[in-house]
CSV table of C-alpha atoms in Angstrom, one decimal:
chain,number,residue,atom,x,y,z
A,1,UNK,CA,-9.9,-19.7,8.2
A,2,UNK,CA,-7.1,-18.4,6.3
A,3,UNK,CA,-7.6,-17.6,2.6
A,4,UNK,CA,-5.0,-18.8,0.1
A,5,UNK,CA,-4.1,-17.7,-3.4
A,6,UNK,CA,-2.1,-19.9,-5.7
A,7,UNK,CA,-0.7,-19.1,-9.1
A,8,UNK,CA,0.3,-22.3,-10.8
A,9,UNK,CA,0.3,-23.0,-14.6
A,10,UNK,CA,-2.5,-25.1,-15.9
A,11,UNK,CA,-0.5,-26.4,-18.9
A,12,UNK,CA,3.1,-27.3,-19.4
A,13,UNK,CA,5.3,-29.3,-21.6
A,14,UNK,CA,7.1,-32.4,-20.2
A,15,UNK,CA,10.5,-31.3,-18.8
A,16,UNK,CA,9.4,-27.7,-18.3
A,17,UNK,CA,10.4,-26.0,-15.0
A,18,UNK,CA,7.4,-24.1,-13.9
A,19,UNK,CA,7.2,-21.4,-11.2
A,20,UNK,CA,4.5,-21.6,-8.6
A,21,UNK,CA,3.6,-18.6,-6.5
A,22,UNK,CA,1.5,-18.8,-3.3
A,23,UNK,CA,0.1,-16.3,-0.8
A,24,UNK,CA,-1.9,-16.9,2.3
A,25,UNK,CA,-3.7,-14.6,4.7
A,26,UNK,CA,-2.5,-15.1,8.2
A,27,UNK,CA,-1.7,-12.6,11.0
A,28,UNK,CA,1.5,-14.5,11.9
A,29,UNK,CA,1.4,-13.2,15.5
A,30,UNK,CA,5.0,-13.4,16.7
A,31,UNK,CA,4.3,-13.7,20.4
A,32,UNK,CA,6.6,-10.8,21.1
A,33,UNK,CA,4.0,-8.0,20.7
A,34,UNK,CA,2.2,-6.6,23.7
A,35,UNK,CA,-1.4,-5.7,24.0
A,36,UNK,CA,-1.2,-1.9,24.3
A,37,UNK,CA,-4.1,-1.6,26.8
A,38,UNK,CA,-3.3,-4.5,29.2
A,39,UNK,CA,0.5,-4.7,28.7
A,40,UNK,CA,0.3,-8.5,28.3
A,41,UNK,CA,2.0,-10.4,25.6
A,42,UNK,CA,-0.2,-11.5,22.7
A,43,UNK,CA,0.3,-15.3,22.4
A,44,UNK,CA,2.2,-16.6,19.5
A,45,UNK,CA,0.1,-17.9,16.6
A,46,UNK,CA,1.9,-18.6,13.3
A,47,UNK,CA,1.8,-21.1,10.4
A,48,UNK,CA,4.6,-23.5,11.2
A,49,UNK,CA,4.6,-25.8,8.1
A,50,UNK,CA,4.0,-25.5,4.5
A,51,UNK,CA,3.8,-28.5,2.1
A,52,UNK,CA,3.3,-28.7,-1.6
A,53,UNK,CA,2.2,-32.1,-3.0
A,54,UNK,CA,1.8,-33.4,-6.5
A,55,UNK,CA,-0.4,-36.4,-7.0
A,56,UNK,CA,-0.2,-36.9,-3.2
A,57,UNK,CA,3.6,-36.9,-3.2
A,58,UNK,CA,5.4,-34.1,-1.3
A,59,UNK,CA,7.9,-32.3,-3.6
A,60,UNK,CA,8.4,-29.2,-1.5
A,61,UNK,CA,8.0,-28.4,2.1
A,62,UNK,CA,9.3,-25.8,4.6
A,63,UNK,CA,9.2,-25.3,8.3
A,64,UNK,CA,8.3,-21.8,9.4
A,65,UNK,CA,9.4,-20.1,12.6
A,66,UNK,CA,9.0,-16.6,14.1
A,67,UNK,CA,10.0,-13.5,12.1
A,68,UNK,CA,8.0,-14.4,9.0
A,69,UNK,CA,5.8,-11.5,7.9
A,70,UNK,CA,2.0,-11.5,8.0
A,71,UNK,CA,0.3,-12.8,4.9
A,72,UNK,CA,3.4,-14.8,3.8
A,73,UNK,CA,4.3,-15.1,0.1
A,74,UNK,CA,6.2,-18.2,-1.1
A,75,UNK,CA,7.5,-19.0,-4.6
A,76,UNK,CA,9.2,-22.1,-5.8
A,77,UNK,CA,9.9,-24.3,-8.9
A,78,UNK,CA,8.6,-27.6,-10.1
A,79,UNK,CA,9.7,-29.8,-13.0
A,80,UNK,CA,6.7,-31.0,-14.9
A,81,UNK,CA,6.7,-34.6,-16.2
A,82,UNK,CA,3.2,-35.8,-16.1
A,83,UNK,CA,-0.4,-34.5,-15.7
A,84,UNK,CA,-1.8,-34.4,-12.2
A,85,UNK,CA,-3.0,-32.3,-9.3
A,86,UNK,CA,-1.1,-30.0,-7.0
A,87,UNK,CA,-2.1,-29.6,-3.4
A,88,UNK,CA,-0.8,-26.8,-1.2
A,89,UNK,CA,-1.2,-27.2,2.5
A,90,UNK,CA,-0.5,-24.6,5.3
A,91,UNK,CA,-0.4,-26.0,8.8
A,92,UNK,CA,-1.3,-23.6,11.5
A,93,UNK,CA,0.2,-24.0,15.1
A,94,UNK,CA,-3.3,-24.5,16.4
A,95,UNK,CA,-4.0,-27.4,14.1
A,96,UNK,CA,-6.0,-25.4,11.5
A,97,UNK,CA,-5.2,-26.5,8.0
A,98,UNK,CA,-5.7,-24.4,4.9
A,99,UNK,CA,-5.3,-26.1,1.5
A,100,UNK,CA,-5.8,-25.3,-2.1
A,101,UNK,CA,-5.7,-27.5,-5.2
A,102,UNK,CA,-4.7,-26.8,-8.7
A,103,UNK,CA,-4.6,-29.1,-11.8
A,104,UNK,CA,-1.7,-29.4,-14.2
A,105,UNK,CA,-2.0,-30.9,-17.7
A,106,UNK,CA,1.3,-32.0,-19.3
A,107,UNK,CA,1.1,-32.1,-23.1
B,1,UNK,CA,40.3,14.0,-21.4
B,2,UNK,CA,43.6,14.0,-23.4
B,3,UNK,CA,43.4,17.7,-24.0
B,4,UNK,CA,42.7,18.5,-20.4
B,5,UNK,CA,45.6,16.3,-19.3
B,6,UNK,CA,48.1,18.1,-21.5
B,7,UNK,CA,46.8,21.5,-20.4
B,8,UNK,CA,47.0,20.7,-16.7
B,9,UNK,CA,50.2,18.7,-17.2
B,10,UNK,CA,49.7,17.3,-13.8
B,11,UNK,CA,48.6,13.7,-13.8
B,12,UNK,CA,47.1,13.6,-10.3
B,13,UNK,CA,44.9,16.7,-10.6
B,14,UNK,CA,43.5,15.4,-13.8
B,15,UNK,CA,42.5,12.2,-12.2
B,16,UNK,CA,40.9,14.2,-9.4
B,17,UNK,CA,39.1,16.3,-12.0
B,18,UNK,CA,38.1,13.3,-13.9
B,19,UNK,CA,36.4,11.7,-10.9
B,20,UNK,CA,34.7,15.0,-10.1
B,21,UNK,CA,33.3,15.1,-13.6
B,22,UNK,CA,32.2,11.5,-13.3
B,23,UNK,CA,30.4,12.0,-10.0
B,24,UNK,CA,28.8,15.1,-11.6
B,25,UNK,CA,27.6,13.0,-14.5
B,26,UNK,CA,26.2,10.3,-12.2
B,27,UNK,CA,24.3,12.8,-10.1
B,28,UNK,CA,22.7,14.3,-13.3
B,29,UNK,CA,21.7,10.8,-14.4
B,30,UNK,CA,19.9,10.1,-11.1
B,31,UNK,CA,18.0,13.4,-11.2
B,32,UNK,CA,17.0,12.9,-14.8
B,33,UNK,CA,15.7,9.4,-14.3
B,34,UNK,CA,12.5,8.9,-16.2
B,35,UNK,CA,9.8,7.8,-13.8
B,36,UNK,CA,7.2,7.5,-16.5
B,37,UNK,CA,3.6,7.8,-15.1
B,38,UNK,CA,4.9,8.1,-11.6
B,39,UNK,CA,6.1,11.6,-12.2
B,40,UNK,CA,4.1,14.7,-13.2
B,41,UNK,CA,6.1,17.9,-13.6
B,42,UNK,CA,8.2,17.9,-10.4
B,43,UNK,CA,5.9,15.8,-8.4
B,44,UNK,CA,6.8,12.2,-7.8
B,45,UNK,CA,4.8,9.4,-6.4
B,46,UNK,CA,6.0,7.7,-3.2
B,47,UNK,CA,6.6,4.7,-5.5
B,48,UNK,CA,9.8,6.4,-6.9
B,49,UNK,CA,11.3,6.6,-3.4
B,50,UNK,CA,10.9,2.9,-2.7
B,51,UNK,CA,13.6,0.3,-3.3
B,52,UNK,CA,13.4,-1.9,-6.4
B,53,UNK,CA,12.3,-4.8,-4.3
B,54,UNK,CA,9.3,-3.0,-2.8
B,55,UNK,CA,8.3,-1.6,-6.2
B,56,UNK,CA,8.4,-5.2,-7.6
B,57,UNK,CA,5.9,-6.3,-4.9
B,58,UNK,CA,3.5,-3.5,-5.9
B,59,UNK,CA,3.8,-4.1,-9.6
B,60,UNK,CA,2.8,-7.8,-9.4
B,61,UNK,CA,-0.8,-8.0,-8.5
B,62,UNK,CA,-0.3,-11.6,-7.3
B,63,UNK,CA,2.6,-10.7,-5.0
B,64,UNK,CA,0.9,-7.5,-3.7
B,65,UNK,CA,-0.5,-8.4,-0.3
B,66,UNK,CA,-2.9,-5.4,-0.6
B,67,UNK,CA,-4.8,-7.4,-3.2
B,68,UNK,CA,-6.1,-9.7,-0.5
B,69,UNK,CA,-8.1,-6.9,0.9
B,70,UNK,CA,-9.3,-6.0,-2.6
B,71,UNK,CA,-10.6,-9.5,-3.1
B,72,UNK,CA,-12.4,-9.3,0.2
B,73,UNK,CA,-13.9,-6.0,-0.8
B,74,UNK,CA,-15.1,-7.5,-4.1
B,75,UNK,CA,-17.0,-10.2,-2.2
B,76,UNK,CA,-18.3,-7.6,0.3
B,77,UNK,CA,-19.6,-5.5,-2.6
B,78,UNK,CA,-22.4,-8.0,-3.2
B,79,UNK,CA,-23.0,-9.0,0.4
B,80,UNK,CA,-26.3,-7.7,1.6
B,81,UNK,CA,-26.6,-5.4,4.7
B,82,UNK,CA,-29.2,-5.5,7.4
B,83,UNK,CA,-32.0,-4.4,5.2
B,84,UNK,CA,-31.2,-6.7,2.4
B,85,UNK,CA,-29.5,-4.2,0.1
B,86,UNK,CA,-25.8,-4.5,-0.9
B,87,UNK,CA,-23.5,-2.0,-2.5
B,88,UNK,CA,-24.2,-3.8,-5.8
B,89,UNK,CA,-27.9,-3.1,-5.5
B,90,UNK,CA,-27.2,0.5,-6.6
B,91,UNK,CA,-23.8,0.2,-8.1
B,92,UNK,CA,-24.1,-3.0,-10.1
B,93,UNK,CA,-21.1,-2.5,-12.2
B,94,UNK,CA,-18.3,-1.3,-9.9
B,95,UNK,CA,-15.8,-1.2,-12.8
B,96,UNK,CA,-17.8,1.6,-14.4
B,97,UNK,CA,-19.6,3.1,-11.4
B,98,UNK,CA,-16.6,3.4,-9.2
B,99,UNK,CA,-14.2,4.5,-11.9
B,100,UNK,CA,-12.4,7.7,-10.9
B,101,UNK,CA,-14.2,7.9,-7.6
B,102,UNK,CA,-11.2,7.5,-5.2
B,103,UNK,CA,-9.0,10.0,-7.1
B,104,UNK,CA,-11.7,12.7,-6.8
B,105,UNK,CA,-12.2,12.4,-3.0
B,106,UNK,CA,-12.3,14.2,-0.5
B,107,UNK,CA,-15.1,16.4,-1.7
B,108,UNK,CA,-17.2,19.3,-0.4
B,109,UNK,CA,-20.5,17.9,0.8
B,110,UNK,CA,-23.5,20.2,0.8
B,111,UNK,CA,-25.4,18.2,3.4
B,112,UNK,CA,-22.6,18.4,5.9
B,113,UNK,CA,-21.4,21.8,4.8
B,114,UNK,CA,-17.8,20.6,5.0
B,115,UNK,CA,-15.3,18.2,3.5
B,116,UNK,CA,-16.3,14.5,3.3
B,117,UNK,CA,-13.8,11.7,2.8
B,118,UNK,CA,-14.5,8.6,0.9
B,119,UNK,CA,-14.5,6.6,4.1
B,120,UNK,CA,-17.2,8.8,5.5
B,121,UNK,CA,-19.2,8.6,2.3
B,122,UNK,CA,-19.0,4.8,2.4
B,123,UNK,CA,-20.2,4.9,6.0
B,124,UNK,CA,-23.1,7.1,5.1
B,125,UNK,CA,-24.1,4.5,2.5
B,126,UNK,CA,-23.7,1.7,4.9
B,127,UNK,CA,-25.8,3.3,7.5
B,128,UNK,CA,-28.5,5.1,5.5
B,129,UNK,CA,-28.9,2.7,2.6
B,130,UNK,CA,-28.0,-0.7,3.9
B,131,UNK,CA,-28.9,-0.3,7.6
B,132,UNK,CA,-25.5,-1.4,8.8
B,133,UNK,CA,-23.2,0.0,11.5
B,134,UNK,CA,-20.7,2.7,10.6
B,135,UNK,CA,-17.2,1.3,10.3
B,136,UNK,CA,-14.0,2.7,11.7
B,137,UNK,CA,-11.5,4.1,9.2
B,138,UNK,CA,-9.1,1.2,9.7
B,139,UNK,CA,-11.5,-1.7,10.2
B,140,UNK,CA,-11.1,-4.7,7.9
B,141,UNK,CA,-14.4,-4.1,6.2
B,142,UNK,CA,-13.7,-0.4,5.5
B,143,UNK,CA,-10.1,-1.1,4.2
B,144,UNK,CA,-11.5,-3.9,2.0
B,145,UNK,CA,-14.1,-1.6,0.5
B,146,UNK,CA,-11.7,1.3,0.2
B,147,UNK,CA,-9.0,-0.7,-1.6
B,148,UNK,CA,-11.6,-2.3,-3.8
B,149,UNK,CA,-13.0,1.1,-4.8
B,150,UNK,CA,-9.4,2.4,-5.2
B,151,UNK,CA,-8.4,-0.2,-7.8
B,152,UNK,CA,-11.2,1.1,-10.0
B,153,UNK,CA,-9.3,4.4,-10.3
B,154,UNK,CA,-5.9,2.9,-11.1
B,155,UNK,CA,-3.7,5.0,-13.4
B,156,UNK,CA,-6.3,7.7,-13.4
B,157,UNK,CA,-5.0,11.2,-12.5
B,158,UNK,CA,-5.7,12.6,-9.0
B,159,UNK,CA,-8.1,15.4,-9.6
B,160,UNK,CA,-9.8,17.0,-6.5
B,161,UNK,CA,-12.0,20.1,-6.6
B,162,UNK,CA,-10.5,22.9,-4.6
B,163,UNK,CA,-12.6,25.9,-5.9
B,164,UNK,CA,-16.0,27.1,-4.9
B,165,UNK,CA,-17.3,25.8,-1.6
B,166,UNK,CA,-14.3,23.6,-1.1
B,167,UNK,CA,-11.8,26.5,-1.1
B,168,UNK,CA,-12.0,27.7,2.5
B,169,UNK,CA,-11.4,24.1,3.6
B,170,UNK,CA,-8.6,23.7,1.2
B,171,UNK,CA,-7.0,26.8,2.7
B,172,UNK,CA,-7.4,25.4,6.2
B,173,UNK,CA,-5.7,22.2,5.1
B,174,UNK,CA,-2.9,24.2,3.6
B,175,UNK,CA,-2.4,26.2,6.8
B,176,UNK,CA,-2.3,22.9,8.7
B,177,UNK,CA,0.4,21.7,6.4
B,178,UNK,CA,2.7,24.6,7.0
B,179,UNK,CA,2.0,25.0,10.7
B,180,UNK,CA,4.7,23.8,13.0
B,181,UNK,CA,3.5,21.5,15.7
B,182,UNK,CA,4.6,19.2,18.5
B,183,UNK,CA,7.6,19.1,20.8
B,184,UNK,CA,9.9,18.9,17.8
B,185,UNK,CA,8.2,22.0,16.3
B,186,UNK,CA,8.0,20.6,12.8
B,187,UNK,CA,5.5,21.1,10.0
B,188,UNK,CA,4.6,18.6,7.3
B,189,UNK,CA,6.5,20.8,4.9
B,190,UNK,CA,9.8,20.5,6.9
B,191,UNK,CA,10.0,16.9,5.8
B,192,UNK,CA,7.9,16.4,2.8
B,193,UNK,CA,8.6,19.7,0.9
B,194,UNK,CA,12.1,20.5,2.0
B,195,UNK,CA,13.7,17.0,2.3
B,196,UNK,CA,12.1,14.4,0.0
B,197,UNK,CA,14.8,11.8,-0.9
B,198,UNK,CA,16.9,12.5,2.2
B,199,UNK,CA,17.1,10.1,5.0
B,200,UNK,CA,15.3,10.5,8.2
B,201,UNK,CA,17.1,8.0,10.4
B,202,UNK,CA,16.8,4.7,8.5
B,203,UNK,CA,13.9,5.8,6.3
B,204,UNK,CA,13.9,7.7,3.0
B,205,UNK,CA,11.5,10.7,3.1
B,206,UNK,CA,9.0,10.9,0.2
B,207,UNK,CA,7.0,13.9,-0.9
B,208,UNK,CA,4.1,12.5,1.2
B,209,UNK,CA,1.8,11.9,-1.8
B,210,UNK,CA,-1.4,10.0,-1.0
B,211,UNK,CA,-2.3,8.7,-4.5
B,212,UNK,CA,-1.7,5.1,-3.5
B,213,UNK,CA,-3.9,5.0,-0.4
B,214,UNK,CA,-5.1,2.8,1.3
B,215,UNK,CA,-1.5,1.7,1.1
B,216,UNK,CA,-0.2,-1.7,2.2
B,217,UNK,CA,2.6,-0.7,4.5
B,218,UNK,CA,5.1,-3.4,5.2
B,219,UNK,CA,5.6,-2.0,8.7
B,220,UNK,CA,1.9,-2.2,9.5
B,221,UNK,CA,1.6,-5.6,7.7
B,222,UNK,CA,-1.8,-4.4,6.4
B,223,UNK,CA,-3.3,-1.5,4.5
B,224,UNK,CA,-3.9,1.7,6.3
B,225,UNK,CA,-6.0,4.9,5.8
B,226,UNK,CA,-4.6,8.3,5.0
B,227,UNK,CA,-5.7,9.5,8.4
B,228,UNK,CA,-3.8,6.7,10.1
B,229,UNK,CA,-0.7,7.9,8.3
B,230,UNK,CA,-1.4,11.5,9.4
B,231,UNK,CA,-1.7,10.3,13.0
B,232,UNK,CA,1.7,8.5,12.7
B,233,UNK,CA,3.4,11.6,11.3
B,234,UNK,CA,1.9,13.8,14.1
B,235,UNK,CA,3.1,11.4,16.8
B,236,UNK,CA,6.6,11.3,15.3
B,237,UNK,CA,6.9,15.1,15.8
B,238,UNK,CA,5.5,14.5,19.3
B,239,UNK,CA,2.3,16.3,18.7
B,240,UNK,CA,-1.0,15.0,19.9
B,241,UNK,CA,-2.7,13.5,16.9
B,242,UNK,CA,-6.3,14.3,15.9
B,243,UNK,CA,-8.8,11.5,15.5
B,244,UNK,CA,-9.4,9.6,12.2
B,245,UNK,CA,-12.2,11.4,10.5
B,246,UNK,CA,-11.7,14.7,12.2
B,247,UNK,CA,-12.2,17.9,10.2
B,248,UNK,CA,-8.6,18.9,10.6
B,249,UNK,CA,-7.4,15.7,8.9
B,250,UNK,CA,-10.2,15.8,6.2
B,251,UNK,CA,-9.1,19.3,5.3
B,252,UNK,CA,-5.4,18.2,5.3
B,253,UNK,CA,-6.3,15.2,3.2
B,254,UNK,CA,-7.9,17.5,0.6
B,255,UNK,CA,-4.8,19.7,0.5
B,256,UNK,CA,-2.3,16.8,0.4
B,257,UNK,CA,-4.3,15.1,-2.3
B,258,UNK,CA,-4.2,18.3,-4.4
B,259,UNK,CA,-0.4,18.4,-4.0
B,260,UNK,CA,-0.3,15.1,-5.9
B,261,UNK,CA,-2.6,16.4,-8.6
B,262,UNK,CA,-2.1,14.4,-11.9
B,263,UNK,CA,-0.3,11.5,-10.2
B,264,UNK,CA,-1.9,8.1,-11.0
B,265,UNK,CA,-4.1,6.2,-8.6
B,266,UNK,CA,-1.9,3.3,-7.3
B,267,UNK,CA,-4.2,1.6,-4.8
B,268,UNK,CA,-3.2,-0.6,-3.1
B,269,UNK,CA,0.3,0.8,-3.2
B,270,UNK,CA,3.1,-1.0,-1.3
B,271,UNK,CA,5.4,1.1,0.9
B,272,UNK,CA,7.9,0.3,3.6
């Protein structure tokens, strides 16, 4: 199971544009590397989709392909308007899902 | 410039002179750049040889991928070993107990009668006190513990003991550093003493300081031990590398650490 770190503000004023930073542990095996001992290709195993939701509604998502580094870092912006809960979801190629939640209070 | 122009009387040469002066001034500016804590006397941390982007990744603890290993190490610290003891059983307050530890290793060990690295010390504790298996230098567990311990010595000056019993081993490490080896017949000094700041193919050579180890290397996509780095260097000059944890590398580690005396602990540093 991958481990995720999220840095999202807890409080914001209505209309503020906040920056969210995320980092997830994943080997992001490209499928191009060879096992040094056997000479066989190591099968590809990457995270292929990242979604960020606010109160269940997707506001940011991205499809990932090869050539993304191990332990990918992602940062993006969000315009705060009301209080709610963020949910960040990483979809692994093998169907494994890593998610993390964070609350935002808009004053 | 006006005075020079009238003296020379020749517009073109004054332009040429002007640009020479400008380049001269720029070069001086680069050399005199203030690196703050990352420079002690004429010794500069590898941090100063990185690009701005790489430095930014290291400076922000959130963005620094090495911190993932630190977090793992933090949870391992209180995880009990086979006989029910954890690191925290003896070192309950790592902030205090591990302060300044990583910048003072490798040390001379009386029991072994030779130099011991921090990895070997951690292994001794794992085996003798906790009843666990010894870890390899670059296993996930070892790197997690090493980076965690390393963060407790952040910004503390590197200070290894090279006198007394440690001295003969220090001299051996120094001899290794200046000894030419491999098919390319190069010593450590050929790159890291004679050419820091110059390009070696697509890479900028640094002084080879190890104050930021275990370093998260973007090429490795994970942190790595000093001995792993030594192995890489030896391979690049087409020499047969020694094993991680060998006496040769432990002595060399002591010498190289001493070369960076006074530089701040930067674990986990980020390098390309």
